[in-house]
mmCIF file of C-alpha atoms in Angstrom:
data_model
loop_
_atom_site.group_PDB
_atom_site.id
_atom_site.type_symbol
_atom_site.label_atom_id
_atom_site.label_comp_id
_atom_site.label_asym_id
_atom_site.label_seq_id
_atom_site.Cartn_x
_atom_site.Cartn_y
_atom_site.Cartn_z
ATOM 1 C CA UNK D 7 -107.595 -13.359 -86.216
ATOM 2 C CA UNK D 8 -108.837 -11.717 -89.445
ATOM 3 C CA UNK D 9 -110.976 -14.801 -90.175
ATOM 4 C CA UNK D 10 -112.711 -14.363 -86.831
ATOM 5 C CA UNK D 11 -113.271 -10.649 -87.532
ATOM 6 C CA UNK D 12 -114.841 -11.454 -90.907
ATOM 7 C CA UNK D 13 -117.011 -14.175 -89.368
ATOM 8 C CA UNK D 14 -118.396 -11.845 -86.699
ATOM 9 C CA UNK D 15 -118.991 -8.983 -89.142
ATOM 10 C CA UNK D 16 -120.631 -11.313 -91.656
ATOM 11 C CA UNK D 17 -122.943 -12.811 -89.044
ATOM 12 C CA UNK D 18 -123.996 -9.503 -87.478
ATOM 13 C CA UNK D 19 -127.787 -9.476 -87.202
ATOM 14 C CA UNK D 20 -128.499 -6.518 -84.945
ATOM 15 C CA UNK D 21 -130.017 -3.185 -85.818
ATOM 16 C CA UNK D 22 -128.892 -1.573 -89.115
ATOM 17 C CA UNK D 23 -125.660 0.412 -88.720
ATOM 18 C CA UNK D 24 -124.390 3.119 -91.034
ATOM 19 C CA UNK D 25 -120.633 3.829 -91.144
ATOM 20 C CA UNK D 26 -119.199 6.704 -93.152
ATOM 21 C CA UNK D 27 -115.779 6.357 -94.754
ATOM 22 C CA UNK D 28 -114.632 9.926 -95.317
ATOM 23 C CA UNK D 29 -111.652 9.342 -97.595
ATOM 24 C CA UNK D 30 -111.949 8.445 -101.288
ATOM 25 C CA UNK D 31 -108.936 6.147 -100.969
ATOM 26 C CA UNK D 32 -110.850 4.132 -98.383
ATOM 27 C CA UNK D 33 -113.827 3.961 -100.764
ATOM 28 C CA UNK D 34 -111.574 2.605 -103.518
ATOM 29 C CA UNK D 35 -110.013 0.056 -101.173
ATOM 30 C CA UNK D 36 -113.434 -1.122 -99.977
ATOM 31 C CA UNK D 37 -114.275 -2.008 -103.577
ATOM 32 C CA UNK D 38 -110.833 -3.391 -104.421
ATOM 33 C CA UNK D 39 -110.891 -5.769 -101.460
ATOM 34 C CA UNK D 40 -114.554 -6.743 -101.700
ATOM 35 C CA UNK D 41 -115.217 -5.516 -98.156
ATOM 36 C CA UNK D 42 -118.998 -5.376 -98.571
ATOM 37 C CA UNK D 43 -119.103 -9.102 -99.383
ATOM 38 C CA UNK D 44 -117.358 -9.817 -96.084
ATOM 39 C CA UNK D 45 -119.774 -7.980 -93.802
ATOM 40 C CA UNK D 46 -123.451 -8.211 -92.970
ATOM 41 C CA UNK D 47 -125.888 -6.304 -95.226
ATOM 42 C CA UNK D 48 -127.032 -4.664 -92.002
ATOM 43 C CA UNK D 49 -123.679 -2.812 -91.896
ATOM 44 C CA UNK D 50 -123.926 -0.083 -94.527
ATOM 45 C CA UNK D 51 -120.760 1.660 -95.705
ATOM 46 C CA UNK D 52 -121.344 5.113 -97.165
ATOM 47 C CA UNK D 53 -119.034 7.757 -98.600
ATOM 48 C CA UNK D 54 -118.513 11.247 -97.195
ATOM 49 C CA UNK D 55 -117.153 14.650 -98.273
ATOM 50 C CA UNK D 56 -113.547 13.474 -98.653
ATOM 51 C CA UNK D 57 -112.987 14.668 -102.241
ATOM 52 C CA UNK D 58 -111.714 18.281 -102.345
ATOM 53 C CA UNK D 59 -112.385 18.652 -106.076
ATOM 54 C CA UNK D 60 -116.002 17.539 -105.606
ATOM 55 C CA UNK D 61 -116.791 20.266 -103.067
ATOM 56 C CA UNK D 62 -114.992 23.104 -104.908
ATOM 57 C CA UNK D 63 -117.549 25.850 -105.691
ATOM 58 C CA UNK D 64 -118.467 26.621 -109.303
ATOM 59 C CA UNK D 65 -117.679 30.295 -108.598
ATOM 60 C CA UNK D 66 -114.066 29.268 -108.005
ATOM 61 C CA UNK D 67 -113.967 27.468 -111.378
ATOM 62 C CA UNK D 68 -115.502 30.565 -112.999
ATOM 63 C CA UNK D 69 -112.659 32.731 -111.649
ATOM 64 C CA UNK D 70 -110.067 30.301 -112.993
ATOM 65 C CA UNK D 71 -111.629 30.154 -116.457
ATOM 66 C CA UNK D 72 -111.760 33.958 -116.561
ATOM 67 C CA UNK D 73 -108.076 34.146 -115.684
ATOM 68 C CA UNK D 74 -107.200 31.587 -118.366
ATOM 69 C CA UNK D 75 -108.895 33.712 -121.029
ATOM 70 C CA UNK D 76 -107.216 36.917 -119.858
ATOM 71 C CA UNK D 77 -104.307 38.253 -121.900
ATOM 72 C CA UNK D 78 -100.846 37.217 -120.646
ATOM 73 C CA UNK D 79 -102.342 34.963 -117.974
ATOM 74 C CA UNK D 80 -102.038 31.193 -117.471
ATOM 75 C CA UNK D 81 -103.794 28.897 -115.021
ATOM 76 C CA UNK D 82 -101.736 26.068 -113.503
ATOM 77 C CA UNK D 83 -103.687 23.116 -112.140
ATOM 78 C CA UNK D 84 -103.776 19.405 -111.456
ATOM 79 C CA UNK D 85 -105.511 17.229 -114.036
ATOM 80 C CA UNK D 86 -108.575 16.353 -111.972
ATOM 81 C CA UNK D 87 -109.672 20.003 -111.969
ATOM 82 C CA UNK D 88 -109.911 20.206 -115.757
ATOM 83 C CA UNK D 89 -113.415 18.748 -116.144
ATOM 84 C CA UNK D 90 -115.082 20.344 -113.116
ATOM 85 C CA UNK D 91 -117.931 22.489 -114.372
ATOM 86 C CA UNK D 92 -118.275 26.115 -113.355
ATOM 87 C CA UNK D 93 -121.505 28.002 -113.972
ATOM 88 C CA UNK D 94 -120.477 28.429 -117.615
ATOM 89 C CA UNK D 95 -117.649 26.098 -118.586
ATOM 90 C CA UNK D 96 -114.837 23.817 -117.466
ATOM 91 C CA UNK D 97 -111.124 24.572 -117.691
ATOM 92 C CA UNK D 98 -110.983 22.074 -120.569
ATOM 93 C CA UNK D 99 -113.614 24.097 -122.419
ATOM 94 C CA UNK D 100 -111.829 27.351 -121.573
ATOM 95 C CA UNK D 101 -108.622 25.935 -123.041
ATOM 96 C CA UNK D 102 -110.480 24.889 -126.194
ATOM 97 C CA UNK D 103 -111.782 28.453 -126.439
ATOM 98 C CA UNK D 104 -108.221 29.812 -126.433
ATOM 99 C CA UNK D 105 -107.528 30.046 -122.720
ATOM 100 C CA UNK D 106 -104.117 29.258 -121.278
ATOM 101 C CA UNK D 107 -104.271 26.270 -118.929
ATOM 102 C CA UNK D 108 -101.363 23.989 -118.054
ATOM 103 C CA UNK D 109 -101.516 20.750 -116.070
ATOM 104 C CA UNK D 110 -98.813 20.256 -113.446
ATOM 105 C CA UNK D 111 -97.932 17.180 -111.392
ATOM 106 C CA UNK D 112 -96.391 19.066 -108.458
ATOM 107 C CA UNK D 113 -97.040 22.572 -107.083
ATOM 108 C CA UNK D 114 -93.316 23.295 -107.119
ATOM 109 C CA UNK D 115 -93.295 22.929 -110.921
ATOM 110 C CA UNK D 116 -95.118 26.262 -110.884
ATOM 111 C CA UNK D 117 -91.948 27.996 -109.678
ATOM 112 C CA UNK D 118 -89.977 26.828 -112.719
ATOM 113 C CA UNK D 119 -92.772 27.982 -115.038
ATOM 114 C CA UNK D 120 -92.878 31.431 -113.471
ATOM 115 C CA UNK D 121 -89.091 31.810 -113.516
ATOM 116 C CA UNK D 122 -88.839 30.918 -117.191
ATOM 117 C CA UNK D 123 -91.720 33.148 -118.337
ATOM 118 C CA UNK D 124 -91.630 36.377 -116.362
ATOM 119 C CA UNK D 125 -93.960 38.103 -118.826
ATOM 120 C CA UNK D 126 -96.853 35.726 -117.975
ATOM 121 C CA UNK D 127 -98.974 36.055 -114.848
ATOM 122 C CA UNK D 128 -99.494 32.548 -113.476
ATOM 123 C CA UNK D 129 -102.446 31.580 -111.294
ATOM 124 C CA UNK D 130 -102.000 28.325 -109.388
ATOM 125 C CA UNK D 131 -105.218 26.494 -108.492
ATOM 126 C CA UNK D 132 -104.519 25.435 -104.901
ATOM 127 C CA UNK D 133 -107.249 22.940 -104.012
ATOM 128 C CA UNK D 134 -107.178 20.352 -101.263
ATOM 129 C CA UNK D 135 -107.501 19.342 -97.627
ATOM 130 C CA UNK D 136 -104.920 19.466 -94.827
ATOM 131 C CA UNK D 137 -102.817 16.836 -96.590
ATOM 132 C CA UNK D 138 -101.742 19.146 -99.420
ATOM 133 C CA UNK D 139 -101.721 22.510 -97.626
ATOM 134 C CA UNK D 140 -98.114 22.160 -96.316
ATOM 135 C CA UNK D 141 -96.924 21.825 -99.925
ATOM 136 C CA UNK D 142 -98.730 25.050 -100.807
ATOM 137 C CA UNK D 143 -97.041 26.719 -97.839
ATOM 138 C CA UNK D 144 -93.705 25.497 -99.201
ATOM 139 C CA UNK D 145 -94.650 26.911 -102.606
ATOM 140 C CA UNK D 146 -95.325 30.302 -101.017
ATOM 141 C CA UNK D 147 -91.941 30.183 -99.310
ATOM 142 C CA UNK D 148 -90.285 29.507 -102.682
ATOM 143 C CA UNK D 149 -92.212 32.349 -104.325
ATOM 144 C CA UNK D 150 -90.971 34.755 -101.663
ATOM 145 C CA UNK D 151 -87.381 33.579 -101.735
ATOM 146 C CA UNK D 152 -87.197 33.875 -105.520
ATOM 147 C CA UNK D 153 -89.129 37.168 -105.502
ATOM 148 C CA UNK D 154 -91.596 35.940 -108.101
ATOM 149 C CA UNK D 155 -94.234 38.577 -108.747
ATOM 150 C CA UNK D 156 -95.863 36.643 -111.581
ATOM 151 C CA UNK D 157 -97.097 33.656 -109.568
ATOM 152 C CA UNK D 158 -100.160 33.812 -107.317
ATOM 153 C CA UNK D 159 -102.440 31.295 -105.639
ATOM 154 C CA UNK D 160 -106.186 30.868 -106.054
ATOM 155 C CA UNK D 161 -107.103 28.853 -102.994
ATOM 156 C CA UNK D 162 -110.029 26.552 -102.322
ATOM 157 C CA UNK D 163 -108.627 24.811 -99.260
ATOM 158 C CA UNK D 164 -110.826 22.941 -96.823
ATOM 159 C CA UNK D 165 -110.411 21.298 -93.414
ATOM 160 C CA UNK D 166 -112.227 18.059 -92.691
ATOM 161 C CA UNK D 167 -113.092 18.312 -88.978
ATOM 162 C CA UNK D 168 -115.611 21.199 -89.354
ATOM 163 C CA UNK D 169 -117.255 19.236 -92.195
ATOM 164 C CA UNK D 170 -117.557 16.141 -89.992
ATOM 165 C CA UNK D 171 -119.030 18.294 -87.236
ATOM 166 C CA UNK D 172 -121.568 19.647 -89.743
ATOM 167 C CA UNK D 173 -122.502 16.098 -90.773
ATOM 168 C CA UNK D 174 -122.841 14.922 -87.166
ATOM 169 C CA UNK D 175 -125.069 17.908 -86.434
ATOM 170 C CA UNK D 176 -127.316 17.479 -89.455
ATOM 171 C CA UNK D 177 -127.233 13.791 -90.444
ATOM 172 C CA UNK D 178 -128.356 11.984 -87.312
ATOM 173 C CA UNK D 179 -128.453 8.425 -88.678
ATOM 174 C CA UNK D 180 -124.693 7.950 -89.122
ATOM 175 C CA UNK D 181 -123.413 5.667 -86.369
ATOM 176 C CA UNK D 182 -119.639 5.857 -86.773
ATOM 177 C CA UNK D 183 -116.804 7.189 -88.884
ATOM 178 C CA UNK D 184 -113.861 5.597 -90.624
ATOM 179 C CA UNK D 185 -111.633 8.664 -90.283
ATOM 180 C CA UNK D 186 -109.402 9.738 -93.187
ATOM 181 C CA UNK D 187 -105.904 8.265 -93.017
ATOM 182 C CA UNK D 188 -103.960 10.836 -95.035
ATOM 183 C CA UNK D 189 -105.535 13.886 -93.377
ATOM 184 C CA UNK D 190 -105.001 12.335 -89.949
ATOM 185 C CA UNK D 191 -101.248 12.185 -90.573
ATOM 186 C CA UNK D 192 -101.329 15.997 -90.418
ATOM 187 C CA UNK D 193 -104.083 16.587 -87.831
ATOM 188 C CA UNK D 194 -103.326 13.677 -85.507
ATOM 189 C CA UNK D 195 -105.948 11.511 -83.838
ATOM 190 C CA UNK D 196 -106.599 14.234 -81.266
ATOM 191 C CA UNK D 197 -108.534 16.182 -83.915
ATOM 192 C CA UNK D 198 -111.537 13.847 -83.572
ATOM 193 C CA UNK D 199 -111.661 13.639 -79.792
ATOM 194 C CA UNK D 200 -114.141 16.475 -79.288
ATOM 195 C CA UNK D 201 -116.423 15.153 -82.053
ATOM 196 C CA UNK D 202 -116.501 11.681 -80.522
ATOM 197 C CA UNK D 203 -117.369 13.079 -77.099
ATOM 198 C CA UNK D 204 -119.939 15.630 -78.272
ATOM 199 C CA UNK D 205 -121.837 13.452 -80.741
ATOM 200 C CA UNK D 206 -121.248 10.096 -79.052
ATOM 201 C CA UNK D 207 -119.943 8.336 -82.143
ATOM 202 C CA UNK D 208 -116.807 6.227 -82.720
ATOM 203 C CA UNK D 209 -114.061 7.731 -84.879
ATOM 204 C CA UNK D 210 -111.575 5.093 -86.012
ATOM 205 C CA UNK D 211 -108.483 5.877 -88.104
ATOM 206 C CA UNK D 212 -107.368 3.100 -90.423
ATOM 207 C CA UNK D 213 -104.804 2.347 -93.100
ATOM 208 C CA UNK D 214 -105.813 1.388 -96.608
ATOM 209 C CA UNK D 215 -105.306 -2.376 -96.863
ATOM 210 C CA UNK D 216 -108.345 -4.614 -96.696
ATOM 211 C CA UNK D 217 -107.319 -6.026 -93.319
ATOM 212 C CA UNK D 218 -106.930 -2.509 -91.919
ATOM 213 C CA UNK D 219 -110.419 -1.494 -93.006
ATOM 214 C CA UNK D 220 -112.042 -4.684 -91.722
ATOM 215 C CA UNK D 221 -110.318 -4.240 -88.361
ATOM 216 C CA UNK D 222 -111.537 -0.633 -88.200
ATOM 217 C CA UNK D 223 -115.126 -1.646 -88.994
ATOM 218 C CA UNK D 224 -114.906 -4.324 -86.310
ATOM 219 C CA UNK D 225 -113.665 -1.712 -83.803
ATOM 220 C CA UNK D 226 -116.539 0.612 -84.686
ATOM 221 C CA UNK D 227 -119.072 -2.187 -84.297
ATOM 222 C CA UNK D 228 -117.522 -3.222 -80.969
ATOM 223 C CA UNK D 229 -117.749 0.348 -79.665
ATOM 224 C CA UNK D 230 -121.375 0.648 -80.772
ATOM 225 C CA UNK D 231 -122.246 -2.657 -79.083
ATOM 226 C CA UNK D 232 -120.562 -1.614 -75.834
ATOM 227 C CA UNK D 233 -121.856 1.967 -76.035
ATOM 228 C CA UNK D 234 -118.342 3.402 -76.197
ATOM 229 C CA UNK D 235 -117.674 6.469 -78.287
ATOM 230 C CA UNK D 236 -113.941 6.900 -78.618
ATOM 231 C CA UNK D 237 -111.207 7.852 -81.046
ATOM 232 C CA UNK D 238 -109.142 4.812 -81.960
ATOM 233 C CA UNK D 239 -105.953 5.130 -84.002
ATOM 234 C CA UNK D 240 -105.414 1.886 -85.913
ATOM 235 C CA UNK D 241 -102.942 3.491 -88.338
ATOM 236 C CA UNK D 242 -100.169 4.053 -85.805
ATOM 237 C CA UNK D 243 -97.446 3.476 -88.411
ATOM 238 C CA UNK D 244 -98.313 6.857 -89.958
ATOM 239 C CA UNK D 245 -100.617 8.709 -87.552
ATOM 240 C CA UNK D 246 -99.709 9.994 -84.092
ATOM 241 C CA UNK D 247 -101.916 11.562 -81.462
ATOM 242 C CA UNK D 248 -100.601 15.075 -82.050
ATOM 243 C CA UNK D 249 -100.060 14.753 -85.814
ATOM 244 C CA UNK D 250 -97.306 16.350 -87.840
ATOM 245 C CA UNK D 251 -96.641 19.443 -85.747
ATOM 246 C CA UNK D 252 -93.984 20.765 -88.104
ATOM 247 C CA UNK D 253 -96.447 20.682 -91.020
ATOM 248 C CA UNK D 254 -99.166 22.215 -88.834
ATOM 249 C CA UNK D 255 -96.845 25.084 -87.858
ATOM 250 C CA UNK D 256 -95.990 25.616 -91.526
ATOM 251 C CA UNK D 257 -99.690 25.853 -92.373
ATOM 252 C CA UNK D 258 -100.295 28.264 -89.486
ATOM 253 C CA UNK D 259 -97.504 30.531 -90.732
ATOM 254 C CA UNK D 260 -99.277 31.278 -94.018
ATOM 255 C CA UNK D 261 -102.950 30.378 -93.569
ATOM 256 C CA UNK D 262 -105.820 31.086 -91.195
ATOM 257 C CA UNK D 263 -109.257 29.572 -90.710
ATOM 258 C CA UNK D 264 -112.281 31.137 -92.386
ATOM 259 C CA UNK D 265 -115.822 30.162 -93.296
ATOM 260 C CA UNK D 266 -115.860 28.069 -96.470
ATOM 261 C CA UNK D 267 -118.430 27.297 -99.141
ATOM 262 C CA UNK D 268 -118.711 23.581 -99.992
ATOM 263 C CA UNK D 269 -120.319 22.708 -103.294
ATOM 264 C CA UNK D 270 -123.453 20.724 -102.609
ATOM 265 C CA UNK D 271 -123.508 21.640 -98.919
ATOM 266 C CA UNK D 272 -123.190 25.399 -98.473
ATOM 267 C CA UNK D 273 -121.199 27.429 -95.978
ATOM 268 C CA UNK D 274 -119.515 25.550 -93.126
ATOM 269 C CA UNK D 275 -118.108 27.769 -90.404
ATOM 270 C CA UNK D 276 -114.336 27.706 -89.964
ATOM 271 C CA UNK D 277 -113.849 25.042 -92.633
ATOM 272 C CA UNK D 278 -111.646 26.967 -95.082
ATOM 273 C CA UNK D 279 -108.006 27.982 -95.007
ATOM 274 C CA UNK D 280 -107.192 31.371 -96.514
ATOM 275 C CA UNK D 281 -103.940 33.194 -96.942
ATOM 276 C CA UNK D 282 -103.211 35.541 -94.057
ATOM 277 C CA UNK D 283 -103.570 39.246 -94.744
ATOM 278 C CA UNK D 284 -99.794 39.810 -94.711
ATOM 279 C CA UNK D 285 -99.488 37.430 -97.664
ATOM 280 C CA UNK D 286 -102.299 39.045 -99.629
ATOM 281 C CA UNK D 287 -99.911 40.012 -102.447
ATOM 282 C CA UNK D 288 -99.744 36.315 -103.373
ATOM 283 C CA UNK D 289 -103.509 35.826 -103.427
ATOM 284 C CA UNK D 290 -105.270 35.901 -106.800
ATOM 285 C CA UNK D 291 -108.613 36.773 -105.210
ATOM 286 C CA UNK D 292 -109.583 33.601 -103.412
ATOM 287 C CA UNK D 293 -112.160 34.887 -100.918
ATOM 288 C CA UNK D 294 -115.624 34.205 -102.256
ATOM 289 C CA UNK D 295 -118.878 35.711 -101.065
ATOM 290 C CA UNK D 296 -121.516 33.426 -99.609
ATOM 291 C CA UNK D 297 -123.862 32.299 -102.343
ATOM 292 C CA UNK D 298 -126.404 29.641 -103.165
ATOM 293 C CA UNK D 299 -125.368 27.015 -105.676
ATOM 294 C CA UNK D 300 -127.871 24.665 -107.245
ATOM 295 C CA UNK D 301 -126.790 21.240 -108.456
ATOM 296 C CA UNK D 302 -127.738 20.243 -112.035
ATOM 297 C CA UNK D 303 -131.294 18.946 -112.416
ATOM 298 C CA UNK D 304 -131.516 15.344 -111.253
ATOM 299 C CA UNK D 305 -127.998 15.299 -109.758
ATOM 300 C CA UNK D 306 -127.849 13.848 -106.244
ATOM 301 C CA UNK D 307 -124.248 14.788 -105.419
ATOM 302 C CA UNK D 308 -125.399 16.635 -102.296
ATOM 303 C CA UNK D 309 -127.035 13.480 -100.950
ATOM 304 C CA UNK D 310 -123.945 11.429 -101.852
ATOM 305 C CA UNK D 311 -121.542 13.859 -100.163
ATOM 306 C CA UNK D 312 -123.644 13.902 -96.994
ATOM 307 C CA UNK D 313 -123.960 10.114 -96.898
ATOM 308 C CA UNK D 314 -127.715 9.998 -97.464
ATOM 309 C CA UNK D 315 -127.496 7.722 -100.508
ATOM 310 C CA UNK D 316 -124.978 5.679 -102.433
ATOM 311 C CA UNK D 317 -124.009 6.944 -105.916
ATOM 312 C CA UNK D 318 -125.908 4.060 -107.546
ATOM 313 C CA UNK D 319 -129.121 5.494 -106.060
ATOM 314 C CA UNK D 320 -128.818 8.642 -108.179
ATOM 315 C CA UNK D 321 -131.116 8.475 -111.241
ATOM 316 C CA UNK D 322 -128.373 9.937 -113.452
ATOM 317 C CA UNK D 323 -125.705 7.417 -112.404
ATOM 318 C CA UNK D 324 -124.451 5.390 -115.397
ATOM 319 C CA UNK D 325 -127.277 6.777 -117.529
ATOM 320 C CA UNK D 326 -126.444 10.346 -118.544
ATOM 321 C CA UNK D 327 -123.697 10.822 -115.922
ATOM 322 C CA UNK D 328 -120.355 9.094 -116.466
ATOM 323 C CA UNK D 329 -116.650 10.083 -116.303
ATOM 324 C CA UNK D 330 -116.664 11.221 -119.958
ATOM 325 C CA UNK D 331 -119.809 13.286 -119.420
ATOM 326 C CA UNK D 332 -119.929 14.178 -115.755
ATOM 327 C CA UNK D 333 -123.137 15.931 -114.761
ATOM 328 C CA UNK D 334 -122.169 16.394 -111.104
ATOM 329 C CA UNK D 335 -118.787 17.050 -109.449
ATOM 330 C CA UNK D 336 -118.665 13.672 -107.665
ATOM 331 C CA UNK D 337 -118.175 11.923 -111.023
ATOM 332 C CA UNK D 338 -115.260 14.116 -112.149
ATOM 333 C CA UNK D 339 -112.394 13.304 -109.800
ATOM 334 C CA UNK D 340 -110.794 9.861 -109.285
ATOM 335 C CA UNK D 341 -111.371 10.570 -105.564
ATOM 336 C CA UNK D 342 -115.065 11.308 -106.065
ATOM 337 C CA UNK D 343 -117.583 8.775 -104.784
ATOM 338 C CA UNK D 344 -119.532 8.559 -108.041
ATOM 339 C CA UNK D 345 -116.380 8.121 -110.117
ATOM 340 C CA UNK D 346 -115.159 5.333 -107.835
ATOM 341 C CA UNK D 347 -118.531 3.572 -107.863
ATOM 342 C CA UNK D 348 -118.696 3.891 -111.668
ATOM 343 C CA UNK D 349 -115.335 2.186 -112.089
ATOM 344 C CA UNK D 350 -116.069 -0.595 -109.603
ATOM 345 C CA UNK D 351 -119.756 -1.446 -109.773
#
């Protein structure tokens, strides 16, 4: 069966088709499994805004670096946030300048830190999409239960469906979407139904093995050929129609939708999750004002995030921009399109 799928995809000779894979894990798997060599050059696979670190505003990084340099304060973060540039410096540079920054591997490690050092005010950098938000909700529950006054959250939390709606509205030449597997576990396949109907594009959810991705591409191409525009869940082992309702309820308990600023894109209505007002005591000042952010000169991260170009089309790619000297945010994170392309091309 998979041989027949590959044969048909390889021999496709119709009009050019552009398919966006939203998730960085899908981008990595496409390279790992040599998917592009198995399909027609007329089927273009492009990356989307599926890296939360890449779209985190520089103003957010600026707030974190300021906290790290403040007396009796310490910023807790995951490692992939360390090299993201704010308007002035990265967290790595802030640490070198004497700031307190500690890398954690789980949000719940923050509780132990705060319990052991009550004299330090900890700021946890809560960044991510729907996949990680339930863990942050659990962290808030722990903070309340243990009555920790020295641990707060700085949130830069995004939801993917409003971003996909923005892309469908503004980038007309994308023909179909390989929907994100991990996020879909939380949201369920139902989350894409309105987008598919409104914009008349296929949304197909897939796992991360090569066969899964090829099958999803084949489904998208079949729908395009037959002029069907449906949501198809091909990751039924992990994704249900309704999603993880327990996790969704947990998110709803602590967070509410708000407009969010995406680095490289701008403000997308209803795309952020902020702490509810009744939990404001645990917020380190996350709400940012709308502002204009300009990418570094020559950096094409905006075009990469919106699927207009591949990372290799950026003039800075592999010249002055690389993982050790990242000019734009898409090169910083292991989930970023430019970083993945750098490692695999």
